[in-house]
mmCIF file of C-alpha atoms in Angstrom:
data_model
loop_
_atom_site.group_PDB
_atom_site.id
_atom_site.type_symbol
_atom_site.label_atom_id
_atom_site.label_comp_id
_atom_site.label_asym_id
_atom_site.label_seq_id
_atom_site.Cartn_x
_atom_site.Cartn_y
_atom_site.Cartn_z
ATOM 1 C CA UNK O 1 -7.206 -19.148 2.449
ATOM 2 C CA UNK O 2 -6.994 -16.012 4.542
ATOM 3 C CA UNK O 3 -4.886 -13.156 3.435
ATOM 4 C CA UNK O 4 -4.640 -9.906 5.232
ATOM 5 C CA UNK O 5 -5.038 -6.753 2.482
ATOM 6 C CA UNK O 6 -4.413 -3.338 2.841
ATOM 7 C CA UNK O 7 -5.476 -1.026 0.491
ATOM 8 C CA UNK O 8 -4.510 2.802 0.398
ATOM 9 C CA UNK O 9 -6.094 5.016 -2.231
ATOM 10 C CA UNK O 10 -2.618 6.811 -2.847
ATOM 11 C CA UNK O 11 -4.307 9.481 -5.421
ATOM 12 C CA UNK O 12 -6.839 10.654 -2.870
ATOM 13 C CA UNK O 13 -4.185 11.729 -0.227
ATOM 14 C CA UNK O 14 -2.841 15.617 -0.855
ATOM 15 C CA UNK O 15 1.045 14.922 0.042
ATOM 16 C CA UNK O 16 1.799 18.400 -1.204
ATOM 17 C CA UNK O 17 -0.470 20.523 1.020
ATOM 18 C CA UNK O 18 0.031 18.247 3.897
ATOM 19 C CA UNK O 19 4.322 18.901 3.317
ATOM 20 C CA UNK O 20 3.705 22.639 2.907
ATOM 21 C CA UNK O 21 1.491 22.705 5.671
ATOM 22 C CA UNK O 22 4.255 21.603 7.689
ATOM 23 C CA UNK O 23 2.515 18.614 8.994
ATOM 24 C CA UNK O 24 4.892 15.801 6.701
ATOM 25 C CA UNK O 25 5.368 14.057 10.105
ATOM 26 C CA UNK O 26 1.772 13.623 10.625
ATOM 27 C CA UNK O 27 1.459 11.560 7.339
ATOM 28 C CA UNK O 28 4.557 9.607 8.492
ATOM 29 C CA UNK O 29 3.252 8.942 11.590
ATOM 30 C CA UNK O 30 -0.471 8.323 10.195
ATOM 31 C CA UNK O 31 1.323 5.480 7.731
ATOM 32 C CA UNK O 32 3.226 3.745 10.356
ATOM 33 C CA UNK O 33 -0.158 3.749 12.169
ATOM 34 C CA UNK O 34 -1.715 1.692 9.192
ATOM 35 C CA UNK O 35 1.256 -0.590 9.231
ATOM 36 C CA UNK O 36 1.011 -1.183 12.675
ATOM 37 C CA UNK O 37 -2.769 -1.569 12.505
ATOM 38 C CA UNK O 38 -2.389 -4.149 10.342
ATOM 39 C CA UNK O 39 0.253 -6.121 11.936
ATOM 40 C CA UNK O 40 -1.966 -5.774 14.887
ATOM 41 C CA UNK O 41 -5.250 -7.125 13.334
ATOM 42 C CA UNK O 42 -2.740 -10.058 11.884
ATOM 43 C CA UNK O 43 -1.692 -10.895 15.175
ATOM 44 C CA UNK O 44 -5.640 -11.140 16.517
ATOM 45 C CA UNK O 45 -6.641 -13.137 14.130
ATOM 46 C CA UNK O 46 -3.210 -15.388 14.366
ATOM 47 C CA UNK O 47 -3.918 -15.924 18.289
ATOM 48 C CA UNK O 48 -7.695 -16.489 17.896
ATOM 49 C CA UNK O 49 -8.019 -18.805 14.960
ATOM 50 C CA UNK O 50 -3.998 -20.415 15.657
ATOM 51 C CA UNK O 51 -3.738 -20.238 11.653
ATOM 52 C CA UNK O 52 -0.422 -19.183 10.904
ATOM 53 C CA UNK O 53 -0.590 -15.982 9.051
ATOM 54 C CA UNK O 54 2.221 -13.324 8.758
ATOM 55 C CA UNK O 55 2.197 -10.976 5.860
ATOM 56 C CA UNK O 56 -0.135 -8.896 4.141
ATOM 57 C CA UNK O 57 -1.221 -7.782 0.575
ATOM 58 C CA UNK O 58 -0.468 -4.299 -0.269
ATOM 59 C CA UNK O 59 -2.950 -2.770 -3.002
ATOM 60 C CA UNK O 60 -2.101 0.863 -3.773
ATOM 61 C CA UNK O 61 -4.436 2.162 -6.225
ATOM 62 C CA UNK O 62 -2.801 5.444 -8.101
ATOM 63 C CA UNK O 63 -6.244 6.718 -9.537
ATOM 64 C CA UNK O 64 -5.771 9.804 -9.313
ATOM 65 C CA UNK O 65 -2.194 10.496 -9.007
ATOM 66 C CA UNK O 66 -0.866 13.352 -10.288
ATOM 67 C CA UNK O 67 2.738 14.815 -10.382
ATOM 68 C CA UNK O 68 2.109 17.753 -8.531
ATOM 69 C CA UNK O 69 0.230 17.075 -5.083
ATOM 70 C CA UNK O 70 2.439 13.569 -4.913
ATOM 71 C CA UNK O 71 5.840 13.892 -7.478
ATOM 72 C CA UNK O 72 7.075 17.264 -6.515
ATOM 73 C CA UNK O 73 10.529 17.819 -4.990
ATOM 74 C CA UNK O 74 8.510 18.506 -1.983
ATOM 75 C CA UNK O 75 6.879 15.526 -1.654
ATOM 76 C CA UNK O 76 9.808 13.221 -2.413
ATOM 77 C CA UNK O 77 11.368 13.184 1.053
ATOM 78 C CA UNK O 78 7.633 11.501 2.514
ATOM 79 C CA UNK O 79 7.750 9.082 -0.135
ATOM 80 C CA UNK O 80 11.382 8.451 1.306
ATOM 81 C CA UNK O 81 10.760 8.304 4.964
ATOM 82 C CA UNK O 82 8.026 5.466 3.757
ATOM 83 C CA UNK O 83 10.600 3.068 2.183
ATOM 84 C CA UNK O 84 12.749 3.668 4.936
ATOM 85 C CA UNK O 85 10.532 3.166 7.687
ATOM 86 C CA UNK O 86 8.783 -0.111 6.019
ATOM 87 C CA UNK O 87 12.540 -1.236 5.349
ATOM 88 C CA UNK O 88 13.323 -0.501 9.212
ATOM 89 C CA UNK O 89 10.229 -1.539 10.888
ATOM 90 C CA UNK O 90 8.587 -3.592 8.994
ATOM 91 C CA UNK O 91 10.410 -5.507 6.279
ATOM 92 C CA UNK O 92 8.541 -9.103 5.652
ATOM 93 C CA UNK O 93 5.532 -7.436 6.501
ATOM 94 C CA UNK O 94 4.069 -7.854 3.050
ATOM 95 C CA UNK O 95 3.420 -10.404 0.672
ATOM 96 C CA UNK O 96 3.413 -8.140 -2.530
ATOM 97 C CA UNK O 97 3.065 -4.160 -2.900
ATOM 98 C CA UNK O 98 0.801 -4.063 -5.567
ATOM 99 C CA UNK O 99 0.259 -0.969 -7.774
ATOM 100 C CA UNK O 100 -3.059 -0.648 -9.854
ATOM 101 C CA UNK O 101 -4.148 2.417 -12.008
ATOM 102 C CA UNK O 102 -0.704 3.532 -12.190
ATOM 103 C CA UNK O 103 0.584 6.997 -14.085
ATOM 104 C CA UNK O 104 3.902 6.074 -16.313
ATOM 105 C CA UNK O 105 5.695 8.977 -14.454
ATOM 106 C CA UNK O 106 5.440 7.502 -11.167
ATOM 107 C CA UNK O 107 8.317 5.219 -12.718
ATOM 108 C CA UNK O 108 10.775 8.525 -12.707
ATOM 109 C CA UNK O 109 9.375 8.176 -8.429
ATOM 110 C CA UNK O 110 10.016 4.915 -8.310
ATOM 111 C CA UNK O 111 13.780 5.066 -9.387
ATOM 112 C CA UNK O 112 14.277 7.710 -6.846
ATOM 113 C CA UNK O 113 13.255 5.608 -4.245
ATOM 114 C CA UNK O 114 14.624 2.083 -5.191
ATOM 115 C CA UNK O 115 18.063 2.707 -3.537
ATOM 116 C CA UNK O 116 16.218 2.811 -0.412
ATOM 117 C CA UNK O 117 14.890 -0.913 -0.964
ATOM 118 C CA UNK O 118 16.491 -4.084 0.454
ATOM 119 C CA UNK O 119 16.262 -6.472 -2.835
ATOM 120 C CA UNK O 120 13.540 -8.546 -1.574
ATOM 121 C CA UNK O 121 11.295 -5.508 -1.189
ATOM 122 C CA UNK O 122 12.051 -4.616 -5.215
ATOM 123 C CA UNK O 123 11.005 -8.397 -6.026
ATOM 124 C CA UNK O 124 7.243 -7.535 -3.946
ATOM 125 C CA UNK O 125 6.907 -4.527 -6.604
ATOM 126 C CA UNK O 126 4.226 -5.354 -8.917
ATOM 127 C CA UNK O 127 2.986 -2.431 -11.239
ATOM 128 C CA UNK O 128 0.118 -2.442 -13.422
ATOM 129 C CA UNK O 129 -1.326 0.584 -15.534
ATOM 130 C CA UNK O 130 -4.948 1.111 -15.835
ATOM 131 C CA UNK O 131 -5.850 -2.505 -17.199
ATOM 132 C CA UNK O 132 -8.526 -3.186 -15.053
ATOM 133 C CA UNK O 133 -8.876 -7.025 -16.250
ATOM 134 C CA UNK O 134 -5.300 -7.355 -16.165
ATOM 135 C CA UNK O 135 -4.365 -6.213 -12.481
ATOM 136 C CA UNK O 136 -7.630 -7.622 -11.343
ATOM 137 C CA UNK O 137 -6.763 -11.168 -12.516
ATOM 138 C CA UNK O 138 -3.785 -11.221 -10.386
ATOM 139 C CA UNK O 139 -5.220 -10.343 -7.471
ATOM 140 C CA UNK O 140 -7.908 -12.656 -7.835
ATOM 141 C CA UNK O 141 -5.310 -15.384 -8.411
ATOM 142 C CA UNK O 142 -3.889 -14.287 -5.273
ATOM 143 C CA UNK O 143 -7.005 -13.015 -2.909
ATOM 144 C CA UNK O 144 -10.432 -14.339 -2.252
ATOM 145 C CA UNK O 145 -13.057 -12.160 -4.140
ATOM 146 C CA UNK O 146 -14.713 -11.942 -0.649
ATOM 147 C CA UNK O 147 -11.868 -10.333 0.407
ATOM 148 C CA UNK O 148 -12.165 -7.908 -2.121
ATOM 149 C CA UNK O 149 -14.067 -5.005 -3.093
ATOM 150 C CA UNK O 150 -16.089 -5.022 -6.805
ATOM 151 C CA UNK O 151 -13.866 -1.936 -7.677
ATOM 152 C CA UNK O 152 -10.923 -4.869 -7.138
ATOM 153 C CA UNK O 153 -12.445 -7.469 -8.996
ATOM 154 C CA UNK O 154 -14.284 -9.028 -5.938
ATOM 155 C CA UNK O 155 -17.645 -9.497 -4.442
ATOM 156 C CA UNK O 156 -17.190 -7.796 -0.748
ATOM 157 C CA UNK O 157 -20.308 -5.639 -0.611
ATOM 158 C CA UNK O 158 -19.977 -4.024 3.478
ATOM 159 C CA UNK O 159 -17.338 -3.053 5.746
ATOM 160 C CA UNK O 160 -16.754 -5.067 8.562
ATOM 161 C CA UNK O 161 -15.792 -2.187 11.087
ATOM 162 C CA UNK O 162 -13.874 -4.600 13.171
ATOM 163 C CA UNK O 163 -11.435 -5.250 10.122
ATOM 164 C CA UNK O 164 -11.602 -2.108 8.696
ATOM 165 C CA UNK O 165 -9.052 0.585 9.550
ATOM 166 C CA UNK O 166 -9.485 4.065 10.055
#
């Protein structure tokens, strides 16, 4: 089984200083980017191996997630433009969107954002708290450990830079 898997470290990215910097449309722009890396590397490997793979796996890891460089009324209308622009542009793109190491505030985010969400894209939520055996036994069940790194719950030791993104 092959299964395309993004994984963004959410906590590490500074959403607030980027928005007051002024540069909000970078980060949209840098996120579409990702998306449509992805879809492109899913494509490549479609057309070169003829094995029919479409959708992705979606690990965003929340270490590190705090409420004010990602939860403040600043930051809210990125986290918008991202549901709307996955919704728009990319909406069976992935398989799940699954959230690991997850603060119990970032439910309060979450309900902002949920009107923004077709129904199928609610049903691809999956949100675990800091449970390490727990999260990791679902993505196991659903990804290859080699296609995962030990902080996952795999055995992928280097980066392949051909299927690595920026």
């Amino acid at each position: 089984m092959f299964l395309s898997v993004l994984i963004v470290s959410v906590g590490l990215w500074d959403v607030r200083k980027i928005t007051l910097a002024g540069k909000r449309d970078h980060l949209v722009r840098y996120v579409d980017y990702l998306y449509e890396s992805v879809n492109g590397m899913i494509r490549e490997y479609r057309n070169s191996t003829g094995n029919d793979i479409t959708q992705y796996f979606q690990i965003l890891d929340m270490a590190n997630y705090n409420v004010k460089q990602h939860a403040c009324l600043a930051c809210i209308p990125f986290f918008k433009d991202m549901v709307k622009h996955y919704e728009k542009y990319y909406p069976t793109m992935a398989k799940f969107f699954v959230f690991i190491n997850t603060p119990t505030f970032f439910q309060e985010l979450l309900q902002i954002l949920r009107p923004f969400m077709s129904k199928d894209t609610k049903t691809k939520l999956i949100i675990y708290r800091y449970d390490k055996s727990e999260w990791s036994q679902f993505l196991l069940r659903h990804i290859p450990p080699e296609n995962l790194l030990p902080q996952y719950g795999g055995v992928k030791r280097k980066k392949d830079p051909k299927k690595e993104l920026p």
